[in-house]
Short mmCIF file of C-alpha atoms in Angstrom, two decimals:
data_model
loop_
_atom_site.label_atom_id
_atom_site.label_comp_id
_atom_site.label_asym_id
_atom_site.label_seq_id
_atom_site.Cartn_x
_atom_site.Cartn_y
_atom_site.Cartn_z
CA UNK C 1 0.00 0.00 0.00
CA UNK C 2 1.38 3.39 -1.01
CA UNK C 3 0.59 6.42 1.16
CA UNK C 4 1.06 9.83 -0.49
CA UNK C 5 3.33 12.21 1.38
CA UNK C 6 5.34 15.42 1.00
CA UNK C 7 8.98 15.45 2.08
CA UNK C 8 10.42 18.27 4.20
CA UNK C 9 6.94 19.77 4.54
CA UNK C 10 4.37 20.26 7.29
CA UNK C 11 0.80 21.57 7.22
CA UNK C 12 0.22 24.41 9.69
CA UNK C 13 -3.27 25.58 10.60
CA UNK C 14 -4.04 29.30 10.45
CA UNK C 15 -7.84 29.25 10.79
CA UNK C 16 -9.42 27.56 12.62
CA UNK C 17 -6.56 27.27 15.06
CA UNK C 18 -5.81 23.59 15.26
CA UNK C 19 -6.49 21.58 18.42
CA UNK C 20 -5.08 18.38 17.00
CA UNK C 21 -3.86 15.09 18.42
CA UNK C 22 -0.15 15.16 19.19
CA UNK C 23 1.83 12.08 20.17
CA UNK C 24 5.49 12.08 21.17
CA UNK C 25 8.15 9.34 21.14
CA UNK C 26 6.56 7.51 18.21
CA UNK C 27 8.32 6.24 15.12
CA UNK C 28 7.00 7.23 11.73
CA UNK C 29 5.83 3.66 11.11
CA UNK C 30 3.93 3.62 14.41
CA UNK C 31 2.16 6.85 13.45
CA UNK C 32 1.22 5.42 10.05
CA UNK C 33 -0.20 2.30 11.70
CA UNK C 34 -2.24 4.36 14.16
CA UNK C 35 -3.63 6.49 11.35
CA UNK C 36 -4.58 3.48 9.23
CA UNK C 37 -6.40 1.94 12.18
CA UNK C 38 -8.52 5.07 12.68
CA UNK C 39 -10.41 6.32 9.64
CA UNK C 40 -11.14 9.67 11.32
CA UNK C 41 -7.44 10.59 11.04
CA UNK C 42 -7.04 11.99 7.55
CA UNK C 43 -3.43 13.22 7.63
CA UNK C 44 -0.49 13.86 9.92
CA UNK C 45 2.77 15.74 10.21
CA UNK C 46 5.76 13.69 11.31
CA UNK C 47 8.61 15.66 12.90
CA UNK C 48 12.27 14.61 13.29
CA UNK C 49 11.90 14.71 17.09
CA UNK C 50 9.67 11.59 16.87
CA UNK C 51 6.41 13.53 17.17
CA UNK C 52 3.30 13.05 15.06
CA UNK C 53 0.49 15.60 14.76
CA UNK C 54 -2.77 14.11 13.46
CA UNK C 55 -5.51 16.02 11.62
CA UNK C 56 -9.15 15.00 11.99
CA UNK C 57 -10.29 17.85 9.73
CA UNK C 58 -8.31 20.19 7.54
CA UNK C 59 -8.37 23.86 8.57
CA UNK C 60 -10.01 26.26 6.16
CA UNK C 61 -6.86 28.37 6.10
CA UNK C 62 -3.46 26.74 6.29
CA UNK C 63 0.14 26.96 5.16
CA UNK C 64 2.41 24.29 3.76
CA UNK C 65 5.71 25.13 5.43
CA UNK C 66 9.19 23.89 4.72
CA UNK C 67 10.44 21.78 7.64
CA UNK C 68 13.70 19.90 7.31
CA UNK C 69 13.41 16.10 7.76
CA UNK C 70 9.66 16.34 8.39
CA UNK C 71 6.91 14.69 6.35
CA UNK C 72 3.23 15.34 5.69
CA UNK C 73 1.25 12.10 5.15
CA UNK C 74 -2.22 11.90 3.55
CA UNK C 75 -3.18 8.53 5.01
CA UNK C 76 -6.78 8.40 3.71
CA UNK C 77 -6.00 9.84 0.25
CA UNK C 78 -8.00 12.91 1.26
CA UNK C 79 -6.38 16.21 0.39
CA UNK C 80 -7.12 19.74 1.67
CA UNK C 81 -9.02 22.26 -0.38
CA UNK C 82 -7.27 25.41 -1.49
CA UNK C 83 -6.47 27.64 1.46
CA UNK C 84 -8.93 30.53 1.87
CA UNK C 85 -6.90 33.20 3.62
CA UNK C 86 -9.21 36.15 4.28
CA UNK C 87 -12.15 35.60 6.62
CA UNK C 88 -13.74 39.10 6.60
CA UNK C 89 -12.24 41.85 4.47
CA UNK C 90 -14.23 44.73 6.01
CA UNK C 91 -12.05 45.80 8.96
CA UNK C 92 -14.42 48.66 9.88
CA UNK C 93 -17.21 46.14 10.41
CA UNK C 94 -14.94 43.95 12.56
CA UNK C 95 -13.83 46.86 14.74
CA UNK C 96 -17.39 48.12 15.20
CA UNK C 97 -18.45 44.69 16.47
CA UNK C 98 -15.44 44.36 18.78
CA UNK C 99 -15.93 47.88 20.15
CA UNK C 100 -19.62 47.23 20.82
CA UNK C 101 -18.91 44.05 22.78
CA UNK C 102 -16.11 45.78 24.67
CA UNK C 103 -18.17 48.87 25.60
CA UNK C 104 -21.09 46.75 26.85
CA UNK C 105 -18.79 44.43 28.84
CA UNK C 106 -19.79 41.42 26.77
CA UNK C 107 -16.61 39.48 27.32
CA UNK C 108 -14.89 37.01 29.63
CA UNK C 109 -12.11 38.19 31.93
CA UNK C 110 -9.76 36.64 34.45
CA UNK C 111 -7.54 38.27 37.07
CA UNK C 112 -3.84 37.87 36.26
CA UNK C 113 -1.23 39.99 38.09
CA UNK C 114 0.48 42.28 35.56
CA UNK C 115 0.07 40.05 32.47
CA UNK C 116 2.40 40.64 29.55
CA UNK C 117 2.95 38.54 26.42
CA UNK C 118 0.32 36.17 25.02
CA UNK C 119 0.74 33.08 22.85
CA UNK C 120 -0.92 29.80 21.90
CA UNK C 121 0.99 26.58 22.51
CA UNK C 122 0.57 23.22 20.77
CA UNK C 123 -1.92 22.13 23.40
CA UNK C 124 -4.19 24.95 22.21
CA UNK C 125 -3.80 26.78 25.51
CA UNK C 126 -3.48 30.54 25.90
CA UNK C 127 -0.17 31.22 27.66
CA UNK C 128 0.77 34.42 29.48
CA UNK C 129 3.54 35.45 31.85
CA UNK C 130 3.08 37.72 34.84
CA UNK C 131 5.57 40.38 35.90
CA UNK C 132 5.12 41.34 39.54
CA UNK C 133 7.84 43.86 40.36
CA UNK C 134 10.71 42.11 42.15
CA UNK C 135 8.77 39.16 43.58
CA UNK C 136 8.11 35.76 42.09
CA UNK C 137 5.82 35.85 39.05
CA UNK C 138 3.95 33.03 37.33
CA UNK C 139 3.61 31.24 34.02
CA UNK C 140 -0.11 30.74 33.31
CA UNK C 141 -2.02 28.56 30.85
CA UNK C 142 -5.75 29.02 30.14
CA UNK C 143 -8.52 27.35 28.21
CA UNK C 144 -8.95 29.53 25.07
CA UNK C 145 -12.76 29.36 25.24
CA UNK C 146 -13.42 29.99 28.95
CA UNK C 147 -10.12 31.45 30.26
CA UNK C 148 -10.25 28.90 33.06
CA UNK C 149 -6.82 28.06 34.49
CA UNK C 150 -5.12 24.95 33.15
CA UNK C 151 -1.78 25.59 34.80
CA UNK C 152 -0.01 28.10 37.02
CA UNK C 153 3.71 27.66 37.66
CA UNK C 154 5.71 30.05 39.84
CA UNK C 155 8.76 31.58 38.16
CA UNK C 156 11.48 33.87 39.47
CA UNK C 157 11.35 37.65 39.64
CA UNK C 158 10.76 39.91 36.63
CA UNK C 159 10.21 37.72 33.59
CA UNK C 160 9.80 40.02 30.61
CA UNK C 161 8.74 38.09 27.52
CA UNK C 162 7.87 34.59 26.42
CA UNK C 163 8.17 32.73 23.10
CA UNK C 164 7.24 29.20 22.08
CA UNK C 165 8.85 26.91 19.54
CA UNK C 166 9.14 23.15 19.07
CA UNK C 167 7.31 22.34 22.31
CA UNK C 168 9.61 24.58 24.36
CA UNK C 169 8.94 27.85 26.19
CA UNK C 170 11.58 30.58 26.04
CA UNK C 171 11.31 33.09 28.91
CA UNK C 172 13.38 36.28 29.02
CA UNK C 173 14.45 37.91 32.28
CA UNK C 174 15.20 41.49 33.27
CA UNK C 175 17.26 40.57 36.32
CA UNK C 176 20.09 38.66 34.63
CA UNK C 177 19.61 39.33 30.89
CA UNK C 178 19.12 35.64 30.25
CA UNK C 179 16.64 33.49 28.34
CA UNK C 180 15.58 30.33 30.16
CA UNK C 181 14.26 27.36 28.18
CA UNK C 182 11.59 25.03 29.58
CA UNK C 183 9.47 22.13 28.44
CA UNK C 184 6.08 21.34 29.93
CA UNK C 185 5.45 18.32 32.11
CA UNK C 186 1.74 17.82 31.46
CA UNK C 187 1.54 14.95 33.96
CA UNK C 188 1.83 17.33 36.91
CA UNK C 189 1.42 20.71 35.15
CA UNK C 190 4.95 21.89 35.85
CA UNK C 191 7.79 23.33 33.80
CA UNK C 192 11.00 21.36 33.33
CA UNK C 193 14.10 23.56 33.09
CA UNK C 194 16.34 22.74 30.10
CA UNK C 195 19.00 25.45 29.77
CA UNK C 196 19.86 29.16 29.91
CA UNK C 197 20.85 31.24 26.88
CA UNK C 198 23.09 34.30 27.18
CA UNK C 199 25.09 36.64 25.02
CA UNK C 200 28.85 36.07 24.75
CA UNK C 201 30.99 38.95 23.49
CA UNK C 202 28.09 41.36 24.14
CA UNK C 203 25.48 40.88 26.84
CA UNK C 204 21.79 41.22 26.18
CA UNK C 205 20.24 44.04 28.18
CA UNK C 206 16.50 44.02 28.96
CA UNK C 207 15.52 40.93 26.96
CA UNK C 208 12.30 41.37 25.02
CA UNK C 209 10.65 39.39 22.19
CA UNK C 210 12.12 36.32 20.48
CA UNK C 211 11.36 34.78 17.07
CA UNK C 212 12.69 31.70 15.25
CA UNK C 213 13.87 31.46 11.65
CA UNK C 214 14.90 28.57 9.38
CA UNK C 215 12.90 25.96 11.27
CA UNK C 216 14.41 27.02 14.58
CA UNK C 217 18.03 27.05 13.42
CA UNK C 218 18.20 30.79 14.13
CA UNK C 219 16.72 32.68 17.09
CA UNK C 220 16.40 36.48 17.00
CA UNK C 221 16.14 38.39 20.29
CA UNK C 222 15.26 42.03 20.93
CA UNK C 223 17.56 43.64 23.49
CA UNK C 224 15.87 46.86 24.55
CA UNK C 225 18.38 48.84 26.60
CA UNK C 226 21.39 48.55 24.30
CA UNK C 227 19.28 48.86 21.11
CA UNK C 228 20.32 45.62 19.44
CA UNK C 229 18.98 42.51 17.81
CA UNK C 230 20.84 39.37 18.85
CA UNK C 231 21.12 36.39 16.51
CA UNK C 232 21.70 32.93 17.95
CA UNK C 233 22.41 29.65 16.16
CA UNK C 234 21.05 26.30 17.33
CA UNK C 235 24.04 24.22 18.45
CA UNK C 236 22.11 21.13 19.55
CA UNK C 237 18.50 20.29 20.23
CA UNK C 238 18.33 22.52 23.30
CA UNK C 239 20.93 25.28 23.18
CA UNK C 240 21.68 28.39 21.15
CA UNK C 241 25.01 30.18 20.69
CA UNK C 242 25.28 33.87 19.82
CA UNK C 243 26.59 34.46 16.29
CA UNK C 244 25.99 38.18 15.63
CA UNK C 245 24.19 41.36 16.62
CA UNK C 246 22.70 44.33 14.78
CA UNK C 247 22.87 47.85 16.21
CA UNK C 248 19.58 49.65 15.60
CA UNK C 249 18.85 53.24 14.60
CA UNK C 250 16.03 53.64 17.11
CA UNK C 251 15.35 53.05 20.80
CA UNK C 252 13.99 50.09 22.77
CA UNK C 253 13.24 47.27 20.33
CA UNK C 254 10.40 45.40 21.98
CA UNK C 255 8.01 43.26 19.93
CA UNK C 256 9.09 40.94 17.10
CA UNK C 257 6.89 39.30 14.47
CA UNK C 258 8.17 36.76 11.93
CA UNK C 259 6.63 36.83 8.45
CA UNK C 260 9.00 34.31 6.87
CA UNK C 261 12.66 33.32 7.14
CA UNK C 262 13.87 36.45 5.34
CA UNK C 263 11.40 39.06 6.61
CA UNK C 264 10.26 40.18 10.06
CA UNK C 265 9.01 43.24 11.95
CA UNK C 266 10.35 44.97 15.07
CA UNK C 267 8.24 47.19 17.34
CA UNK C 268 9.90 50.16 19.05
CA UNK C 269 8.60 50.81 22.58
CA UNK C 270 9.70 54.39 23.36
CA UNK C 271 8.99 55.71 19.87
CA UNK C 272 5.98 53.58 18.88
CA UNK C 273 6.92 52.52 15.39
CA UNK C 274 7.15 49.41 13.23
CA UNK C 275 10.37 48.56 11.39
CA UNK C 276 10.67 45.97 8.61
CA UNK C 277 13.74 43.77 8.13
CA UNK C 278 14.57 42.07 4.83
CA UNK C 279 17.45 39.64 4.38
CA UNK C 280 19.71 40.46 1.42
CA UNK C 281 21.20 37.20 0.18
CA UNK C 282 23.79 39.02 -1.93
CA UNK C 283 25.31 40.90 1.02
CA UNK C 284 24.19 38.45 3.73
CA UNK C 285 22.86 41.43 5.70
CA UNK C 286 19.51 42.52 7.06
CA UNK C 287 18.09 45.77 5.62
CA UNK C 288 16.14 47.99 8.02
CA UNK C 289 13.18 50.08 6.79
CA UNK C 290 10.75 52.25 8.76
CA UNK C 291 7.31 50.75 8.09
CA UNK C 292 5.06 52.93 10.27
CA UNK C 293 5.65 55.77 12.72
CA UNK C 294 2.59 55.67 14.99
CA UNK C 295 3.74 58.20 17.60
CA UNK C 296 0.85 59.94 19.38
CA UNK C 297 2.32 61.35 22.61
CA UNK C 298 4.97 60.54 25.22
CA UNK C 299 2.64 58.36 27.34
CA UNK C 300 1.86 55.85 24.57
CA UNK C 301 4.30 53.03 23.78
CA UNK C 302 4.73 50.39 21.09
CA UNK C 303 4.22 46.89 22.49
CA UNK C 304 3.47 44.11 20.00
CA UNK C 305 2.25 43.39 16.49
CA UNK C 306 0.42 40.47 14.89
CA UNK C 307 -0.88 39.82 11.36
CA UNK C 308 -4.38 38.50 10.66
CA UNK C 309 -5.60 36.21 7.88
CA UNK C 310 -6.30 39.20 5.60
CA UNK C 311 -2.66 40.35 5.89
CA UNK C 312 -3.51 43.28 8.19
CA UNK C 313 -1.05 44.40 10.87
CA UNK C 314 -2.61 44.79 14.34
CA UNK C 315 -0.28 47.09 16.28
CA UNK C 316 -0.93 46.98 20.04
CA UNK C 317 0.04 50.28 21.66
CA UNK C 318 0.32 50.50 25.43
CA UNK C 319 -2.00 53.19 26.89
CA UNK C 320 -3.88 53.51 23.60
CA UNK C 321 -5.21 50.29 22.08
CA UNK C 322 -4.75 48.92 18.57
CA UNK C 323 -3.98 50.52 15.22
CA UNK C 324 -4.39 48.43 12.08
CA UNK C 325 -2.35 48.79 8.86
CA UNK C 326 -2.22 47.11 5.48
CA UNK C 327 0.94 45.66 3.94
CA UNK C 328 1.93 49.11 2.64
CA UNK C 329 1.65 50.85 6.01
CA UNK C 330 -1.69 52.54 5.28
CA UNK C 331 -3.85 52.94 8.38
CA UNK C 332 -7.08 50.94 8.01
CA UNK C 333 -8.64 51.55 11.40
CA UNK C 334 -8.11 52.23 15.10
CA UNK C 335 -9.54 50.70 18.24
CA UNK C 336 -9.12 52.87 21.32
CA UNK C 337 -9.08 50.75 24.48
CA UNK C 338 -7.43 52.96 27.09
CA UNK C 339 -4.59 52.34 29.51
CA UNK C 340 -2.51 49.25 30.01
CA UNK C 341 -3.19 46.99 27.02
CA UNK C 342 0.02 45.09 26.31
CA UNK C 343 -0.57 42.28 23.81
CA UNK C 344 -3.23 40.92 21.44
CA UNK C 345 -3.91 37.34 20.41
CA UNK C 346 -6.22 36.70 17.45
CA UNK C 347 -8.32 33.52 17.47
CA UNK C 348 -10.90 32.19 15.01
CA UNK C 349 -13.41 34.64 13.53
CA UNK C 350 -11.70 37.65 15.13
CA UNK C 351 -12.16 36.60 18.71
CA UNK C 352 -9.42 38.51 20.53
CA UNK C 353 -7.55 37.86 23.76
CA UNK C 354 -6.04 40.98 25.34
CA UNK C 355 -3.61 41.34 28.23
CA UNK C 356 -3.82 44.47 30.38
CA UNK C 357 -0.91 44.97 32.75
CA UNK C 358 -2.41 48.13 34.29
CA UNK C 359 -5.59 46.55 35.64
CA UNK C 360 -4.19 42.98 35.85
CA UNK C 361 -6.72 41.37 33.54
CA UNK C 362 -6.76 39.03 30.58
CA UNK C 363 -9.97 39.40 28.59
CA UNK C 364 -11.57 37.46 25.74
CA UNK C 365 -13.94 39.23 23.34
CA UNK C 366 -15.93 37.12 20.89
CA UNK C 367 -17.70 39.45 18.42
CA UNK C 368 -19.84 36.54 17.12
CA UNK C 369 -18.63 36.86 13.54
CA UNK C 370 -18.56 34.23 10.81
CA UNK C 371 -16.33 34.17 7.77
CA UNK C 372 -17.62 35.98 4.68
CA UNK C 373 -20.14 37.87 6.83
CA UNK C 374 -20.69 41.39 5.49
#
């Protein structure tokens, strides 16, 4: 029996966000056998770390991504339809619905002391880190539908940012300019420490966002105080070694957002702006370009940016809210929220999760939209 597959390729869900079956420590043959025994499993990604990710349904919007030594198997000879990237093109309509639900308090909220960065992990959980002055803060995981706690693990003092890649959490610290790497022990809802990552010839100073390029072979880190981007190379399955830095022409790099392996954005905190970085293969250098200057006044800061399925940039600005731009930097709309909003996570059908470090809340707003509505 021949099973169709794609080499060095994985299928990644964009919308709906995938809550798929993930099994670790399985051989590829074992995963194939499991899939053939269960007709509800239509395809799976197999990763070189002996992990298989099964799909019961294909997402409406997806990407086929290059992933070295991985394979995508179509075990039932059922193939995905063409990806449909844009759910609702009318951003004014989306913002009006979100604003209405926000103003009338039609949302779910949970108390979280000084929440900062938000992400989704492979378990489908919303993850956030707390930053409580100089006392121990926590790593929190929530159900994305109800915001009920799934896990709370006490960390040290002053974690700053968190990233997630290849089933590992990367947590930056203010106190020692280090990134600590953890895996999750789901059996007892605890974090297992793996290693620390530090600069070598130059120290990181005020670690902020992290992104991963080339299937995790390169990690990029924003270092706010000394205005640099640090580049690290993966030296084994768990550790990164610093290979270079870039000095920036602006202050306090804060948020990072990867578009692909040769293009990413950086958010400036003090001067709320977005900068684009393109990799020039001829010179082997990164080219910096100002994408948007969104400065309003001295009390508003640039925090984070994310891109939705219609290729719109959602720029979260601390003490303001969210400004939205197209791929050319043209402002498409604004959503004023007030003080303290730090990060935005977009879920299916423009449900948003927001962290507010001023009032110590994480909120979930579901505007009850469906794709192609309006």
